[in-house]
Amino acid sequence: MITFNKPYLSGKETDYIKEAVSNLKISGDGIFTKKCHQFFQDRYGFKKALLTTSCTDALEMAAILLDIKEGDEVIAPSFTFVSTVNAFVLRGAKIVFVDSSTEHPNMDVDAIEPLINHRTKAIVVVHYAGVACDMDRVMDIADKHSLFVVEDAAQAIDSFYKGRALGSIGHLGAFSFHETKNIISGEGGMLIVNDERLINRAEIIREKGTNRSAFFRGEVDKYGWVDIGSSFLPSDIIAAFLFAQLENIDRIQKRRLQIWELYFEQLTCLIDKGVGLPMLPIYASNNAHMFYLVCESLEQRTKLIAYLKEQDMHAVFHYLSLHKSPYYKAKHDGRDLPNSDAFTDRLIRLPMYYELTNDDVIKITKRILAFYDI
Ligand SMILES: *Cc1c(COP(=O)(O)O)cnc(C)c1O
């Protein structure tokens, strides 16, 4: 059986966990958390990195930080994971969904501006498959209308827009280290704060609404309740696991890219059969988070998934357009979002993980080509 995903252990995860445990400082913001923060800030130029227990939590922190409240509107893609928008719905916002572009699941940047009105507070972009949205254009629109930009960079670690790290461009960025991502800690995430005005408050929100972080740095002589917040920081045990992964990020990324390129090379000929392959705009890098195809129809995709399953190969689909979800359908303003629906019906993700061998990839691609009579 070739599974869809297999979490990769780079070697030192349990050693570092043991070390964290023997340090006897296993709550949040211990030695390994600090090492992870430093790593991210040095390598990617993030102003402030703050580990969280998930990307979902990082997005919830973002919504609190931006003072999202009842009556506010947030513009976001429909073709994404629920957490991208649920975080803002929790604060009372209305989500105004944008369609995907025709050639890529990322949001259609041309469709953003007509959706802006005096209630609009933020634009949340999702770098689907780790491929950058056109951030210069998004930031220009946001500047013009005084909006905040949050990058849902859950899938976008070690990926770049015109040479700038994703997550470093918007006012805020959110990453995931869930076991299905490139770099993992089981569950885990990170909030990036690039807007300096928001750093202080981000630390407070992450520490249950207290100024504990400033207290530990000796900046205030007592700490107390100064704002709303929650417990968003992970145990240092999680950070220990994550740091072992970060030390191997170049090796992990290199292998994932080899796998991605092998898929691409083997499957390019499917274009003649009307099947879509991943599209990388010139401004975007590839972090090999995902390899997907876009089938001609829902029926074709259903058959392809079943066909691969018969050969013990596990391919999957996602996402389901959020504007048509049971929870949001009635709240959506009724606009059709045909490209989001097309990716909902037709996109298929192929197995992608560090330990997938070249032989595995060839086995899978041979089957896919056979399915299309090539
Ligand atoms: C994985 C993912 C999330 C959620 O990440 P968690 O760490 O599981 O909370 C959010 N947005 C996108 C686009 C994702 O792919």
Coordinates of C-alpha atoms and ligand atoms in Angstrom, one line a residue:
M1 CA 0.0 0.0 0.0
I2 CA 1.3 3.4 -0.9
T3 CA -0.2 5.8 1.7
F4 CA -1.1 9.4 0.9
N5 CA 1.1 10.8 3.7
K6 CA 3.8 9.4 6.1
P7 CA 5.2 11.7 8.8
Y8 CA 9.0 11.8 8.6
L9 CA 11.2 11.6 11.6
S10 CA 14.6 13.2 10.8
G11 CA 16.5 11.5 13.7
K12 CA 16.9 13.7 16.7
E13 CA 13.2 14.3 17.6
T14 CA 13.2 11.9 20.7
D15 CA 16.7 13.0 21.8
Y16 CA 15.6 16.6 21.9
I17 CA 12.4 15.7 23.7
K18 CA 14.4 13.9 26.3
E19 CA 16.6 16.9 26.7
A20 CA 13.6 19.2 27.0
V21 CA 12.2 16.9 29.7
S22 CA 15.4 16.7 31.6
N23 CA 15.7 20.5 31.5
L24 CA 12.6 20.4 33.7
K25 CA 11.2 23.5 31.9
I26 CA 8.6 21.8 29.8
S27 CA 5.9 24.5 29.7
G28 CA 5.9 27.1 27.0
D29 CA 8.7 29.4 25.9
G30 CA 11.6 27.2 27.1
I31 CA 15.0 26.7 25.5
F32 CA 13.7 24.8 22.4
T33 CA 10.9 27.3 21.7
K34 CA 13.5 30.1 21.8
K35 CA 15.7 28.2 19.4
C36 CA 12.8 27.7 16.9
H37 CA 11.9 31.4 17.1
Q38 CA 15.5 32.4 16.4
F39 CA 15.8 29.9 13.5
F40 CA 12.7 31.3 11.8
Q41 CA 13.6 35.0 12.4
D42 CA 17.2 34.5 11.1
R43 CA 16.4 32.3 8.1
Y44 CA 13.3 34.1 6.8
G45 CA 13.5 37.6 8.0
F46 CA 10.2 37.4 10.0
K47 CA 10.0 40.3 12.4
K48 CA 8.6 38.2 15.3
A49 CA 8.0 34.5 15.3
L50 CA 5.7 33.0 18.0
L51 CA 5.1 29.2 18.2
T52 CA 1.5 28.3 18.8
T53 CA -0.3 25.0 19.3
S54 CA -1.6 25.0 15.7
C55 CA -2.1 27.2 12.7
T56 CA -5.7 27.4 13.6
D57 CA -4.6 29.0 16.9
A58 CA -2.3 31.4 15.1
L59 CA -5.2 32.5 12.9
E60 CA -7.4 33.0 16.0
M61 CA -4.7 35.1 17.5
A62 CA -4.6 37.1 14.3
A63 CA -8.3 37.8 14.4
I64 CA -8.1 39.0 18.1
L65 CA -5.0 41.1 17.2
L66 CA -6.8 42.9 14.4
D67 CA -9.8 43.6 16.7
I68 CA -12.2 41.8 14.4
K69 CA -15.7 42.2 15.7
E70 CA -19.4 41.9 14.8
G71 CA -20.2 43.8 11.6
D72 CA -16.6 43.6 10.1
E73 CA -16.0 41.9 6.8
V74 CA -13.1 39.7 5.9
I75 CA -12.2 38.8 2.4
A76 CA -10.9 35.3 1.9
P77 CA -10.8 32.4 -0.7
S78 CA -13.6 29.8 -0.6
F79 CA -11.2 27.1 -1.7
T80 CA -9.3 26.6 1.6
F81 CA -9.3 24.9 4.9
V82 CA -12.0 25.9 7.4
S83 CA -9.6 27.4 9.9
T84 CA -8.6 30.2 7.4
V85 CA -12.0 31.8 8.0
N86 CA -13.4 30.1 11.1
A87 CA -11.0 32.2 13.2
F88 CA -12.6 35.4 12.0
V89 CA -16.1 34.0 12.2
L90 CA -15.4 33.3 15.9
R91 CA -14.9 37.0 16.4
G92 CA -18.2 37.9 14.7
A93 CA -16.9 38.7 11.2
K94 CA -18.8 38.1 7.9
I95 CA -16.7 36.3 5.4
V96 CA -16.8 37.7 1.8
F97 CA -15.5 34.8 -0.3
V98 CA -13.3 35.3 -3.4
D99 CA -13.1 32.9 -6.2
S100 CA -10.0 31.0 -7.2
S101 CA -8.2 32.0 -10.4
T102 CA -8.9 29.9 -13.5
E103 CA -5.4 28.5 -13.7
H104 CA -4.6 28.1 -10.0
P105 CA -6.5 27.4 -6.8
N106 CA -5.1 30.6 -5.3
M107 CA -7.5 33.5 -5.0
D108 CA -8.2 35.6 -8.1
V109 CA -6.5 38.9 -7.1
D110 CA -8.5 40.9 -9.7
A111 CA -11.7 39.9 -7.9
I112 CA -10.7 41.4 -4.5
E113 CA -11.2 45.1 -5.0
P114 CA -14.9 45.1 -6.0
L115 CA -15.7 43.3 -2.7
I116 CA -14.2 46.0 -0.5
N117 CA -16.5 48.4 1.3
H118 CA -16.4 50.5 4.5
R119 CA -16.9 47.4 6.7
T120 CA -14.0 45.5 5.2
K121 CA -11.2 45.0 7.8
A122 CA -8.8 42.4 6.3
I123 CA -7.8 40.3 3.4
V124 CA -6.7 36.7 4.2
V125 CA -4.6 35.1 1.5
V126 CA -3.9 31.4 1.3
H127 CA -0.7 30.3 -0.5
Y128 CA -2.2 27.0 -1.7
A129 CA 0.2 24.2 -2.2
G130 CA 2.9 26.6 -0.9
V131 CA 2.6 28.6 -4.1
A132 CA 2.6 32.4 -3.6
C133 CA -0.3 34.6 -4.2
D134 CA 0.6 37.8 -6.1
M135 CA 1.5 39.7 -2.9
D136 CA 2.6 43.0 -4.4
R137 CA -0.9 43.4 -5.9
V138 CA -2.6 42.3 -2.7
M139 CA -0.5 44.7 -0.5
D140 CA -1.2 47.6 -2.9
I141 CA -4.9 47.0 -2.7
A142 CA -4.7 46.7 1.1
D143 CA -2.6 49.9 1.4
K144 CA -5.0 51.8 -0.8
H145 CA -8.0 50.8 1.4
S146 CA -6.2 50.7 4.8
L147 CA -6.8 47.0 5.3
F148 CA -4.7 44.4 7.1
V149 CA -3.3 41.4 5.3
V150 CA -3.0 38.0 6.9
E151 CA -1.1 35.3 5.1
D152 CA -2.4 31.8 5.8
A153 CA 1.0 30.2 5.0
A154 CA 0.1 26.8 6.6
Q155 CA 1.4 25.0 3.5
A156 CA 4.0 27.6 2.6
I157 CA 7.1 26.9 4.7
D158 CA 10.4 27.7 2.9
S159 CA 8.5 29.2 -0.1
F160 CA 9.1 32.6 -1.6
Y161 CA 7.5 35.4 -3.5
K162 CA 10.0 37.3 -5.7
G163 CA 12.7 36.1 -3.2
R164 CA 10.8 37.1 -0.1
A165 CA 9.7 34.4 2.4
L166 CA 6.0 33.7 2.4
G167 CA 4.7 34.8 5.8
S168 CA 7.0 37.8 5.9
I169 CA 5.0 40.1 3.6
G170 CA 1.5 40.5 5.2
H171 CA 1.0 42.3 8.5
L172 CA 0.6 38.8 10.0
G173 CA 1.3 35.2 8.8
A174 CA 0.3 31.8 10.1
F175 CA 2.1 28.5 9.7
S176 CA 1.2 24.9 10.4
F177 CA 3.4 22.0 11.7
H178 CA 0.6 19.5 11.5
E179 CA 1.9 16.0 10.5
T180 CA 0.6 16.5 7.0
K181 CA 2.9 19.5 6.3
N182 CA 6.5 19.6 5.1
I183 CA 7.9 20.3 8.6
I184 CA 6.0 18.8 11.5
S185 CA 5.6 18.6 15.3
G186 CA 2.4 16.4 15.3
E187 CA 0.1 19.4 16.0
G188 CA 1.7 22.8 16.0
G189 CA 1.8 26.2 14.4
M190 CA 3.3 29.7 14.4
L191 CA 2.1 33.3 14.2
I192 CA 4.4 35.7 12.4
V193 CA 4.0 39.4 13.3
N194 CA 5.6 41.6 10.7
D195 CA 3.8 44.8 11.8
E196 CA 5.9 46.1 14.7
R197 CA 2.8 47.9 16.2
L198 CA 1.2 44.4 16.9
I199 CA 4.2 42.6 18.5
N200 CA 3.6 43.6 22.1
R201 CA -0.1 42.7 22.0
A202 CA 0.6 39.4 20.2
E203 CA 2.7 38.3 23.2
I204 CA 0.0 39.3 25.6
I205 CA -2.8 37.5 23.7
R206 CA -0.7 34.4 23.5
E207 CA -0.1 34.4 27.3
K208 CA -3.8 34.4 28.4
G209 CA -4.1 38.2 28.2
T210 CA -1.2 38.8 30.6
N211 CA 2.1 40.7 30.2
R212 CA 4.0 37.7 31.4
S213 CA 6.5 37.7 28.5
A214 CA 7.5 41.3 29.3
F215 CA 7.8 40.3 33.0
F216 CA 10.2 37.5 32.2
R217 CA 12.3 39.8 30.2
G218 CA 12.4 42.1 33.2
E219 CA 10.6 45.0 31.4
V220 CA 7.9 45.2 34.0
D221 CA 8.1 44.4 37.7
K222 CA 4.9 42.5 38.0
Y223 CA 2.6 40.8 35.6
G224 CA -1.2 40.8 35.4
W225 CA -4.3 40.8 33.3
V226 CA -4.0 43.5 30.7
D227 CA -6.1 42.3 27.7
I228 CA -8.1 39.4 26.3
G229 CA -6.2 36.3 25.3
S230 CA -5.9 32.6 25.6
S231 CA -3.4 29.8 26.1
F232 CA -1.8 29.7 22.6
L233 CA 1.7 28.6 23.4
P234 CA 2.9 25.0 23.0
S235 CA 4.9 23.0 25.5
D236 CA 8.7 23.0 25.0
I237 CA 8.4 19.3 24.3
I238 CA 6.6 20.1 21.0
A239 CA 9.3 22.8 20.2
A240 CA 12.0 20.2 20.8
F241 CA 10.4 17.9 18.2
L242 CA 10.1 20.8 15.8
F243 CA 13.7 22.0 16.3
A244 CA 15.0 18.5 15.2
Q245 CA 13.0 18.9 12.0
L246 CA 14.2 22.5 11.4
E247 CA 17.8 21.3 11.6
N248 CA 17.0 19.1 8.6
I249 CA 14.9 21.4 6.6
D250 CA 17.3 21.6 3.6
R251 CA 17.5 17.8 3.3
I252 CA 13.7 17.4 3.7
Q253 CA 13.0 20.2 1.1
K254 CA 15.5 18.8 -1.4
R255 CA 14.0 15.3 -1.4
R256 CA 10.4 16.6 -1.6
L257 CA 11.4 18.7 -4.6
Q258 CA 13.0 15.7 -6.3
I259 CA 9.7 13.8 -5.9
W260 CA 7.7 16.7 -7.2
E261 CA 9.9 17.1 -10.2
L262 CA 9.7 13.4 -11.0
Y263 CA 5.9 13.5 -10.9
F264 CA 5.9 16.5 -13.1
E265 CA 8.2 15.0 -15.7
Q266 CA 6.3 11.7 -15.8
L267 CA 2.9 13.3 -16.0
T268 CA 3.4 16.4 -18.3
C269 CA 2.0 14.5 -21.2
L270 CA -1.4 14.4 -19.5
I271 CA -1.9 18.0 -20.7
D272 CA -2.8 16.5 -24.1
K273 CA -5.6 14.6 -22.4
G274 CA -7.1 17.7 -20.9
V275 CA -5.7 17.2 -17.4
G276 CA -4.3 20.2 -15.5
L277 CA -0.9 20.2 -13.8
P278 CA 0.3 22.5 -11.0
M279 CA 1.0 26.0 -12.3
L280 CA 3.8 28.1 -10.8
P281 CA 3.6 31.8 -11.6
I282 CA 7.0 33.4 -12.4
Y283 CA 7.0 35.3 -9.1
A284 CA 6.5 32.1 -7.0
S285 CA 9.0 29.4 -5.8
N286 CA 8.0 25.7 -5.3
N287 CA 8.3 24.2 -1.8
A288 CA 6.9 20.8 -3.0
H289 CA 4.2 20.7 -0.4
M290 CA 1.8 19.0 -2.7
F291 CA 1.5 17.4 -6.1
Y292 CA -1.9 17.6 -7.6
L293 CA -3.7 17.1 -10.9
V294 CA -6.9 18.7 -12.1
C295 CA -9.1 16.1 -13.8
E296 CA -11.6 16.9 -16.5
S297 CA -14.7 16.2 -14.4
L298 CA -15.9 15.0 -11.0
E299 CA -16.7 11.6 -12.5
Q300 CA -13.2 11.2 -14.0
R301 CA -11.7 12.1 -10.6
T302 CA -13.9 9.6 -8.7
K303 CA -12.9 6.9 -11.1
L304 CA -9.2 7.7 -10.9
I305 CA -9.2 7.7 -7.1
A306 CA -11.0 4.3 -7.2
Y307 CA -8.7 2.9 -9.9
L308 CA -5.6 3.9 -7.8
K309 CA -7.1 2.4 -4.7
E310 CA -7.5 -0.9 -6.4
Q311 CA -3.7 -0.8 -7.0
D312 CA -3.2 0.0 -3.2
M313 CA -2.3 3.6 -4.0
H314 CA -4.0 6.3 -1.9
A315 CA -4.8 9.6 -3.6
V316 CA -7.2 12.1 -2.0
F317 CA -9.2 15.2 -2.8
H318 CA -9.9 18.5 -1.0
Y319 CA -11.2 21.2 -0.4
L320 CA -15.0 21.6 -0.5
S321 CA -15.9 25.2 -1.4
L322 CA -16.6 26.9 1.9
H323 CA -19.3 29.2 0.5
K324 CA -21.3 26.0 -0.1
S325 CA -20.6 24.4 3.2
P326 CA -23.4 23.3 5.5
Y327 CA -22.4 26.0 8.0
Y328 CA -21.9 29.0 5.7
K329 CA -24.2 28.3 2.7
A330 CA -27.1 30.4 4.1
K331 CA -24.7 33.2 5.2
H332 CA -23.0 33.5 1.8
D333 CA -24.1 36.4 -0.3
G334 CA -25.1 34.2 -3.2
R335 CA -22.3 35.0 -5.7
D336 CA -21.2 32.0 -7.9
L337 CA -17.6 31.0 -7.4
P338 CA -17.2 28.7 -10.4
N339 CA -13.4 28.2 -10.2
S340 CA -13.5 27.2 -6.5
D341 CA -16.2 24.7 -7.4
A342 CA -14.2 23.4 -10.3
F343 CA -11.2 22.7 -8.0
T344 CA -13.6 21.2 -5.4
D345 CA -14.8 18.7 -8.0
R346 CA -11.7 18.0 -10.0
L347 CA -8.5 18.4 -8.0
I348 CA -6.7 15.2 -6.9
R349 CA -3.7 15.1 -4.6
L350 CA -1.1 12.3 -5.1
P351 CA 1.0 10.7 -2.3
M352 CA 3.8 13.1 -1.3
Y353 CA 6.2 12.6 1.6
Y354 CA 10.0 12.4 2.2
E355 CA 10.2 8.6 2.3
L356 CA 8.3 8.1 -1.0
T357 CA 10.8 6.4 -3.3
N358 CA 11.4 7.1 -7.0
D359 CA 10.1 3.6 -7.6
D360 CA 6.9 4.4 -5.8
V361 CA 6.5 7.6 -7.9
I362 CA 7.0 5.6 -11.1
K363 CA 4.5 3.0 -10.0
I364 CA 1.9 5.6 -9.4
T365 CA 2.6 7.6 -12.5
K366 CA 2.5 4.5 -14.7
R367 CA -0.9 3.6 -13.3
I368 CA -2.2 7.1 -13.9
L369 CA -0.9 7.1 -17.5
A370 CA -2.6 3.7 -18.0
F371 CA -5.8 5.1 -16.7
Y372 CA -5.6 7.8 -19.4
D373 CA -4.6 5.1 -22.1
I374 CA -1.1 6.4 -22.5
Ligands
LIG1 C1 -3.3 22.7 7.5 C2 -3.9 24.0 7.2 C3 -4.5 24.8 8.3 C4 -4.6 24.3 9.7 O1 -3.4 24.0 10.3 P1 -3.5 23.4 11.8 O2 -2.1 23.5 12.3 O3 -3.9 22.0 11.6 O4 -4.4 24.2 12.6 C5 -5.0 26.1 7.9 N1 -5.0 26.5 6.7 C6 -4.5 25.8 5.7 C7 -4.5 26.4 4.3 C8 -3.9 24.5 5.9 O5 -3.5 23.8 4.9

